[in-house]
Amino acid sequence: SQQGEEDPQALSIQEGENATMNCSYKTSINNLQWYRQNSGRGLVHLILIRSNEREKHSGRLRVTLDTSKKSSSLLITASRAADTASYFCATDFAGGGGATNKLIFGTGTLLAVQP
Amino acid sequence: SAVISQKPSRDICQRGTSLTIQCQVDSQVTMMFWYRQQPGQSLTLIATANQGSEATYESGFVIDKFPISRPNLTFSTLTVSNMSPEDSSIYLCRTREGFHPQHFGDGTRLSIL
């Protein structure tokens, strides 16, 4: 399976703490993206990091990418109860002719932020 | 940015029946994708649908079970055929418009009795 893996599977923290989620993947990628999903609803795109980038910030989000280790991490700082959701990484993996445009999703991390 | 309307938003169906899910985009897009999300699981890509050609299915998914239509650049349908309880999932369509961002429909929550 091409699916990436995320850890931890579940994470429970207190409001104000930082949350870190990790994603590992198997093939060469064009870019890696993080999504949030609230309770089985639609997906919200959070951030995209390209294969030639190592770190990216967006508000309280910080994403790192290590292509040599085929891994990425998502850090949410100063978490809020509203951040409670499932978080997925998704890789746009590179085919022989470049980006395949397929998004292959990781297994997901369920984050619970306690007020 | 593209807006995707997906319907129905949810349905409850009888075993052995079929359901067609529609995905309408408010602008022309080259590529559309269909995903399945089984309860408590991540998203799995079913197939890629390009206008003017047959859909390309991922391993484990076949056209007889999940026929897809793509009659134009703004519309696609996914049919879940001969449904069984194992087909109970959320089905989502996605478009790719340029490099970024990605757009997903809100999903169709399907339950099979």
Tab-separated table of N, CA, C and O in Angstrom, chain A residues 70-113:
chain	number	residue	atom	x	y	z
A	70	LYS	N	11.882	10.655	4.489
A	70	LYS	CA	10.500	10.491	4.046
A	70	LYS	C	9.542	10.693	5.219
A	70	LYS	O	8.706	9.820	5.531
A	71	SER	N	9.673	11.846	5.838
A	71	SER	CA	8.827	12.120	6.993
A	71	SER	C	8.512	13.606	7.074
A	71	SER	O	9.243	14.458	6.554
A	72	SER	N	7.404	13.899	7.753
A	72	SER	CA	6.968	15.265	7.968
A	72	SER	C	6.359	15.354	9.357
A	72	SER	O	5.907	14.344	9.920
A	73	SER	N	6.357	16.561	9.904
A	73	SER	CA	5.693	16.766	11.180
A	73	SER	C	4.841	18.024	11.110
A	73	SER	O	5.158	18.974	10.382
A	74	LEU	N	3.752	17.983	11.843
A	74	LEU	CA	2.858	19.140	11.985
A	74	LEU	C	2.837	19.527	13.445
A	74	LEU	O	2.528	18.699	14.308
A	75	LEU	N	3.177	20.776	13.716
A	75	LEU	CA	3.142	21.309	15.067
A	75	LEU	C	2.040	22.351	15.146
A	75	LEU	O	2.008	23.283	14.338
A	76	ILE	N	1.146	22.174	16.110
A	76	ILE	CA	0.125	23.173	16.398
A	76	ILE	C	0.491	23.796	17.738
A	76	ILE	O	0.544	23.102	18.760
A	77	THR	N	0.774	25.076	17.747
A	77	THR	CA	1.168	25.733	18.985
A	77	THR	C	-0.054	26.343	19.676
A	77	THR	O	-1.066	26.661	19.047
A	78	ALA	N	0.055	26.464	20.990
A	78	ALA	CA	-0.992	27.109	21.791
A	78	ALA	C	-2.369	26.574	21.409
A	78	ALA	O	-3.257	27.326	20.990
A	79	SER	N	-2.545	25.282	21.554
A	79	SER	CA	-3.759	24.635	21.052
A	79	SER	C	-5.011	25.156	21.763
A	79	SER	O	-4.976	25.632	22.902
A	80	ARG	N	-6.120	25.016	21.036
A	80	ARG	CA	-7.430	25.439	21.530
A	80	ARG	C	-8.388	24.271	21.443
A	80	ARG	O	-8.176	23.345	20.661
A	81	ALA	N	-9.458	24.322	22.195
A	81	ALA	CA	-10.455	23.254	22.134
A	81	ALA	C	-10.985	23.090	20.711
A	81	ALA	O	-11.289	21.971	20.276
A	82	ALA	N	-11.062	24.181	19.963
A	82	ALA	CA	-11.564	24.122	18.590
A	82	ALA	C	-10.626	23.384	17.656
A	82	ALA	O	-11.005	23.058	16.521
A	83	ASP	N	-9.403	23.110	18.089
A	83	ASP	CA	-8.462	22.331	17.255
A	83	ASP	C	-8.759	20.837	17.315
A	83	ASP	O	-8.139	20.061	16.573
A	84	THR	N	-9.660	20.434	18.182
A	84	THR	CA	-10.031	19.023	18.279
A	84	THR	C	-10.568	18.536	16.941
A	84	THR	O	-11.555	19.048	16.432
A	85	ALA	N	-9.892	17.545	16.366
A	85	ALA	CA	-10.237	17.052	15.041
A	85	ALA	C	-9.300	15.902	14.701
A	85	ALA	O	-8.387	15.573	15.451
A	86	SER	N	-9.529	15.301	13.541
A	86	SER	CA	-8.568	14.354	12.969
A	86	SER	C	-7.687	15.098	11.989
A	86	SER	O	-8.169	15.941	11.226
A	87	TYR	N	-6.410	14.783	12.009
A	87	TYR	CA	-5.443	15.435	11.133
A	87	TYR	C	-4.803	14.378	10.236
A	87	TYR	O	-4.375	13.328	10.705
A	88	PHE	N	-4.764	14.678	8.952
A	88	PHE	CA	-4.222	13.747	7.966
A	88	PHE	C	-3.116	14.417	7.163
A	88	PHE	O	-3.255	15.575	6.761
A	89	CYS	N	-2.046	13.679	6.930
A	89	CYS	CA	-1.098	14.106	5.920
A	89	CYS	C	-1.476	13.441	4.598
A	89	CYS	O	-2.096	12.375	4.587
A	90	ALA	N	-1.136	14.068	3.518
A	90	ALA	CA	-1.436	13.526	2.191
A	90	ALA	C	-0.276	13.856	1.268
A	90	ALA	O	0.182	15.000	1.224
A	91	THR	N	0.188	12.878	0.552
A	91	THR	CA	1.323	13.078	-0.334
A	91	THR	C	0.879	13.068	-1.788
A	91	THR	O	0.093	12.217	-2.212
A	92	ASP	N	1.363	14.040	-2.512
A	92	ASP	CA	1.204	14.098	-3.958
A	92	ASP	C	2.481	13.472	-4.499
A	92	ASP	O	3.509	14.145	-4.603
A	93	PHE	N	2.418	12.177	-4.758
A	93	PHE	CA	3.676	11.508	-5.016
A	93	PHE	C	4.084	11.643	-6.478
A	93	PHE	O	3.266	11.790	-7.370
A	94	ALA	N	5.364	11.648	-6.680
A	94	ALA	CA	5.942	11.923	-7.986
A	94	ALA	C	5.993	10.667	-8.819
A	94	ALA	O	6.506	9.646	-8.391
A	95	GLY	N	5.409	10.713	-10.003
A	95	GLY	CA	5.529	9.615	-10.940
A	95	GLY	C	6.701	9.854	-11.865
A	95	GLY	O	7.463	10.794	-11.703
A	96	GLY	N	6.833	9.034	-12.880
A	96	GLY	CA	7.968	9.161	-13.788
A	96	GLY	C	7.975	10.474	-14.534
A	96	GLY	O	9.027	11.024	-14.850
A	97	GLY	N	6.777	11.036	-14.793
A	97	GLY	CA	6.712	12.280	-15.543
A	97	GLY	C	6.479	13.492	-14.685
A	97	GLY	O	6.112	14.555	-15.179
A	98	GLY	N	6.657	13.351	-13.365
A	98	GLY	CA	6.411	14.490	-12.491
A	98	GLY	C	5.283	14.188	-11.531
A	98	GLY	O	5.035	13.042	-11.177
A	99	ALA	N	4.552	15.216	-11.107
A	99	ALA	CA	3.468	15.023	-10.149
A	99	ALA	C	2.384	14.137	-10.750
A	99	ALA	O	2.000	14.305	-11.909
A	100	THR	N	1.878	13.217	-9.959
A	100	THR	CA	0.809	12.348	-10.433
A	100	THR	C	-0.555	12.975	-10.198
A	100	THR	O	-1.535	12.518	-10.727
A	101	ASN	N	-0.584	13.988	-9.337
A	101	ASN	CA	-1.813	14.664	-8.955
A	101	ASN	C	-2.698	13.823	-8.048
A	101	ASN	O	-3.732	14.284	-7.619
A	102	LYS	N	-2.302	12.598	-7.789
A	102	LYS	CA	-3.049	11.811	-6.818
A	102	LYS	C	-2.631	12.254	-5.425
A	102	LYS	O	-1.465	12.580	-5.196
A	103	LEU	N	-3.572	12.305	-4.515
A	103	LEU	CA	-3.253	12.544	-3.118
A	103	LEU	C	-3.464	11.253	-2.362
A	103	LEU	O	-4.567	10.709	-2.378
A	104	ILE	N	-2.399	10.768	-1.734
A	104	ILE	CA	-2.487	9.544	-0.954
A	104	ILE	C	-2.425	9.935	0.516
A	104	ILE	O	-1.463	10.587	0.947
A	105	PHE	N	-3.428	9.523	1.267
A	105	PHE	CA	-3.573	9.980	2.635
A	105	PHE	C	-2.917	9.051	3.639
A	105	PHE	O	-2.879	7.825	3.451
A	106	GLY	N	-2.421	9.646	4.714
A	106	GLY	CA	-1.915	8.886	5.834
A	106	GLY	C	-3.053	8.377	6.691
A	106	GLY	O	-4.230	8.649	6.436
A	107	THR	N	-2.689	7.644	7.717
A	107	THR	CA	-3.681	6.979	8.550
A	107	THR	C	-4.388	7.930	9.504
A	107	THR	O	-5.458	7.610	10.006
A	108	GLY	N	-3.810	9.091	9.768
A	108	GLY	CA	-4.481	10.105	10.564
A	108	GLY	C	-4.141	10.074	12.036
A	108	GLY	O	-3.786	9.039	12.601
A	109	THR	N	-4.233	11.254	12.653
A	109	THR	CA	-4.069	11.414	14.099
A	109	THR	C	-5.316	12.081	14.647
A	109	THR	O	-5.728	13.140	14.142
A	110	LEU	N	-5.910	11.485	15.655
A	110	LEU	CA	-7.080	12.064	16.307
A	110	LEU	C	-6.602	12.909	17.485
A	110	LEU	O	-6.054	12.387	18.451
A	111	LEU	N	-6.793	14.214	17.374
A	111	LEU	CA	-6.347	15.151	18.402
A	111	LEU	C	-7.530	15.603	19.243
A	111	LEU	O	-8.541	16.052	18.705
A	112	ALA	N	-7.378	15.491	20.542
A	112	ALA	CA	-8.389	15.985	21.479
A	112	ALA	C	-7.729	17.030	22.362
A	112	ALA	O	-6.722	16.743	23.019
A	113	VAL	N	-8.265	18.239	22.327
A	113	VAL	CA	-7.746	19.323	23.157
A	113	VAL	C	-8.753	19.575	24.268
A	113	VAL	O	-9.890	19.993	24.013
